[in-house]
Structure formats: structure tokens, C-alpha cells
C-alpha atoms as one frame of an Amber mdcrd trajectory, in Angstrom:
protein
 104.500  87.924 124.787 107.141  86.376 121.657 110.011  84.302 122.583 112.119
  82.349 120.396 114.817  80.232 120.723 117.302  78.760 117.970 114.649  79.185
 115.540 115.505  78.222 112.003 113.381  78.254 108.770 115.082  75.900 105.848
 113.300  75.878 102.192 114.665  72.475 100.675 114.056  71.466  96.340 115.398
  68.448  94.680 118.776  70.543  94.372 119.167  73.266  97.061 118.311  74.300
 100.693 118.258  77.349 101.210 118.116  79.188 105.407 116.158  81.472 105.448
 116.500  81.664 109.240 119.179  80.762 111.300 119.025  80.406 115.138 117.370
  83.215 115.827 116.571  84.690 119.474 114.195  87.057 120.059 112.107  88.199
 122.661 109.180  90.380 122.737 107.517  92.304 125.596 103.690  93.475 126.157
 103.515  97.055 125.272 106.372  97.602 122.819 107.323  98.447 119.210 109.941
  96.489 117.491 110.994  97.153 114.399 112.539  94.534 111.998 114.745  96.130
 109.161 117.674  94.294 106.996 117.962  93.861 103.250 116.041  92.470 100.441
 116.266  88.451 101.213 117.467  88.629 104.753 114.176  86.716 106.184 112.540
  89.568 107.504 109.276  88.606 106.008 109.516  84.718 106.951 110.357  85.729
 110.689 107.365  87.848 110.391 104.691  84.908 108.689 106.217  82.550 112.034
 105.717  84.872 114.494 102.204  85.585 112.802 101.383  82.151 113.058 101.007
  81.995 109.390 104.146  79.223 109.146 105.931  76.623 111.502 109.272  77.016
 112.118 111.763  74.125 110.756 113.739  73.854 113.993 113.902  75.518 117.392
 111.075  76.984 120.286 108.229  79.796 119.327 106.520  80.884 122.304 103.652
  82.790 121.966 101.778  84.132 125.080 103.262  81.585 126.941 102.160  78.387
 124.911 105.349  77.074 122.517 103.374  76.687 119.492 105.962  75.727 117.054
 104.938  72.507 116.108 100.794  73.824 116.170  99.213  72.181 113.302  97.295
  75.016 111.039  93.711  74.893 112.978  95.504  75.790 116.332  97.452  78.321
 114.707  94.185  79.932 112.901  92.650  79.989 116.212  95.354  82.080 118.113
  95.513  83.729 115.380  92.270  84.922 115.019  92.209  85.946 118.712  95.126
  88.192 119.217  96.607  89.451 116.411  96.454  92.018 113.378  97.969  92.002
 110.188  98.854  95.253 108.125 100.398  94.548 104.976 102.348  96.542 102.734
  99.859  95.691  99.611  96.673  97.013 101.675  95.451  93.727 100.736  91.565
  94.786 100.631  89.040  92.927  99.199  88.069  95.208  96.095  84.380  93.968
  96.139  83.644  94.662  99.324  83.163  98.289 101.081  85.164  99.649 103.970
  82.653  98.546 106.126  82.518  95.099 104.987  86.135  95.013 104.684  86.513
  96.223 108.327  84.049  93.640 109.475  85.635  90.333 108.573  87.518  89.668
 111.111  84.764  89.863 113.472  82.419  87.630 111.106  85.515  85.497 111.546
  85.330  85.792 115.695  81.512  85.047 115.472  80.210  88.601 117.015  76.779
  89.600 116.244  75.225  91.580 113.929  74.575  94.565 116.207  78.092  94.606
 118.057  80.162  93.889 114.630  78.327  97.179 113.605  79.110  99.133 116.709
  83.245  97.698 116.604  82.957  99.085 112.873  81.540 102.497 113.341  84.267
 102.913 116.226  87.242 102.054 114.892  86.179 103.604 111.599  85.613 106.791
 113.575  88.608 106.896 115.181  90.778 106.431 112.231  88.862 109.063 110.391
  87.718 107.683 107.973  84.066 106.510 108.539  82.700 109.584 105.694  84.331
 106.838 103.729  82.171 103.743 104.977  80.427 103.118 101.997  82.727 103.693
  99.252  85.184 100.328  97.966  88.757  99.899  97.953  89.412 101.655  94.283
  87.435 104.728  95.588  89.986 105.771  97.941  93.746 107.112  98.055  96.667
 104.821  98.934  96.470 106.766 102.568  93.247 106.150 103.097  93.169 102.423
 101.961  96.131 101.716 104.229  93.753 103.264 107.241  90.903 100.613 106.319
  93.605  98.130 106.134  94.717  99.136 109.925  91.203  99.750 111.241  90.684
  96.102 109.946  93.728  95.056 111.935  92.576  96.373 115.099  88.897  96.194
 115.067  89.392  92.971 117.038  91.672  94.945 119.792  94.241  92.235 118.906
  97.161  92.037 121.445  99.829  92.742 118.573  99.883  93.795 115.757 102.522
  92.805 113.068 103.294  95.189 110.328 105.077  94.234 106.879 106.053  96.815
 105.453 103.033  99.320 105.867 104.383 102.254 104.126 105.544 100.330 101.260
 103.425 101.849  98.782 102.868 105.042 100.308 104.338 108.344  99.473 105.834
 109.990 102.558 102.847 112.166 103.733 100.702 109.122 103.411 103.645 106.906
 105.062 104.210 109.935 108.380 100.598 109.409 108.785  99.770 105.975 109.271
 103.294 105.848 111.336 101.167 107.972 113.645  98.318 105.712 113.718 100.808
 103.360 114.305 102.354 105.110 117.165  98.902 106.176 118.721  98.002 102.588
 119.316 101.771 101.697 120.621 100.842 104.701 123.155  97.405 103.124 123.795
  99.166  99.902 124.440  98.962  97.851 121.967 102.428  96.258 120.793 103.486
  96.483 117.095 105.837  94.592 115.903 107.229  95.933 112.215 109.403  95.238
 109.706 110.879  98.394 107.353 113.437  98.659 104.901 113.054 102.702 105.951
 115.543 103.669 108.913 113.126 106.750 109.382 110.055 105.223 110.396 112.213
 102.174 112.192 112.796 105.010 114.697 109.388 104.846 115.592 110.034 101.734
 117.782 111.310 101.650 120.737 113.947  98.947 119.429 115.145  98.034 116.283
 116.237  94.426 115.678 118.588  94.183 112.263 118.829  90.866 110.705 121.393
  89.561 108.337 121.349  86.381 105.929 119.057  85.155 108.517 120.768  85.854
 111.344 120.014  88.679 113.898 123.311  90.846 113.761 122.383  93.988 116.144
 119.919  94.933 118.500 119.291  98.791 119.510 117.050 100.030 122.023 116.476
 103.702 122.373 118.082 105.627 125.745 114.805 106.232 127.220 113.591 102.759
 126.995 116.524 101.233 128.999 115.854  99.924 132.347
């Protein structure tokens, strides 16, 4: 599903460059959960916006369902994008003048689905994240758990191939944080792959594999016993 090879990400000013990636190999398979964890700075979050076809690497391959898409100008990007994959964010990053179900809906008004079946999608995902009582209400009218719920059901209301995480349980106290790691989990077990990146070792135990990177450099690579082949 994700390959890389060699890929590098350089940030240049008038005085400095600055790696933020640094030949990094990676690969990816349908059905699992990754997680990403390393310090503050490392380029967790940068590997993450490439992957997420947010940014181009500077060097090196990105393939991505079998296409190498690393030199994809934006509009090609946007339109994998759009098509297979979910974002959940650490910052919930709702739109606070819209209501959970409008919220939940945009990436289908995105994907062009009718009225009546971007409806349906809603009322289903919404329902099975347990929190369609809440359908009406707006962002400010609901706990951190349940905002980061609305911000997942928006992720896979599309039934995006992956999803990528940043940092989901950023904000979240640890009830709140278990909780969406089970939602999390529940739609790893349902088959879709996550891919996420955690400064907590705790929930990094979730996946299946944990990938540490380093100063932009991936320095270890553990897979758990029952996942070897």
C-alpha cells in the first residue's frame, strides 16, 4: 500500500538547510497499524504530511497504491487524496460553525455523493461511533472525547483505505485517549489500516509495529511476536 525509498525532505532559507528527513525506507502493508513515535523535531509529522499526500518529498521514491507519486503536482495529489484516505488530527480540527453532521459530511460534498446517500453515510458512521444523539449540536457543545469521535467519523465516512493519525490523543485525557484508541483498533480489526504517529509508548502498542525515527532517520523497527510471519 506505502513504499518509500531514500526519501528525504530538506527545508532550505537564505542561511540554513535544515533535513528533516533523511533516506528513509518504509513499507506499509494493507491491513496493518503502524505506529510512528520519536521525539519532538524528529520528522514524524513531515513523514506523515508526505505520506498523506499533503507535501512532495525533496528526493527519493513514494509509492502509493502502486503509482510513485512523488513528484504529483497538488491536483493529483488532492485527488488520491480525496479517494483513499482519512485524516485524524491531534487538534480535532472541526469546523466550529458547522454541526456534527455537517462536519461529518464534507468529505463526501468533497467526493460529489448525493444528497440522499451523504445523509445515509452520515447517520451510519455517526451511529456507529455513538455519537449521532449528538448530530445537531456544534463543535463547542461537546467534550474533547466526543469531538475527537466526530473528527474520526469524519475520517472514515468515506471508508478511506488508510487512515493516518497525528497524534489523536494529544489533547485528550486518558479515558478520552483509551477510548478513541479503541475506535481506532475496531477499524484496524475491520480492516482498515492506520497508520499513527504518538509520542505515548502506551497507545504505540496498539499497532502491530512500531517504527522509531531519529533526527530524521528511521533508527528501529519492532513488530509484535504474533504478527511475525
Amino acid at each position: 500500500m506505502i513504499k518509500t525509498e531514500n526519501l528525504q525532505k530538506l527545508y532550505t532559507t537564505e542561511d540554513v538547510e535544515t533535513t528533516a528527513l533523511n533516506n528513509v525506507n518504509i513499507q506499509i502493508e494493507p491491513g496493518e497499524f503502524v505506529s510512528i513515535m520519536g521525539p519532538s523535531g524528529c520528522g514524524k509529522s513531515t513523514l506523515l504530511n508526505i505520506l498523506g499526500l499533503l507535501d512532495n518529498p525533496s528526493g527519493g521514491k513514494y509509492y502509493f497504491l502502486d503509482h510513485e507519486v512523488s513528484g504529483y503536482n497538488e491536483r493529483r495529489r488532492a485527488s488520491l487524496r480525496k479517494e483513499n484516505i482519512g485524516f485524524v488530527f491531534q487538534s480535532f480540527n472541526l469546523i466550529d460553525e458547522l454541526t456534527v453532521f455537517e462536519n461529518v459530511e464534507l468529505p463526501l460534498l468533497y467526493l460529489k455523493y448525493s444528497s440522499s446517500d451523504r445523509k445515509k453515510m452520515v447517520h451510519e458512521v455517526l451511529e456507529r461511533m455513538g455519537i449521532m444523539h449528538r448530530v445537531s449540536h456544534f463543535p463547542q457543545q461537546l467534550s474533547g472525547g466526543q469531538q475527537q469521535r466526530v473528527a474520526v467519523a469524519r475520517a472514515i465516512v468515506s471508508n478511506p483505505k488508510i487512515i493516518l493519525a497525528d497524534e489523536p490523543t494529544g489533547n485528550l485525557d486518558s479515558s478520552h485517549g483509551d477510548e478513541v484508541m479503541n475506535l481506532l483498533t475496531g477499524l484496524n480489526e475491520q480492516g482498515t489500516t492506520i497508520l499513527m504517529v504518538t509520542h505515548s509508548p502506551t497507545y504505540a502498542e496498539y499497532g502491530n509495529r512500531i517504527i522509531h525515527l531519529f533526527d530524521g532517520h528511521v533508527v528501529t523497527e519492532n513488530m509484535k511476536e504474533e504478527f511475525h510471519v
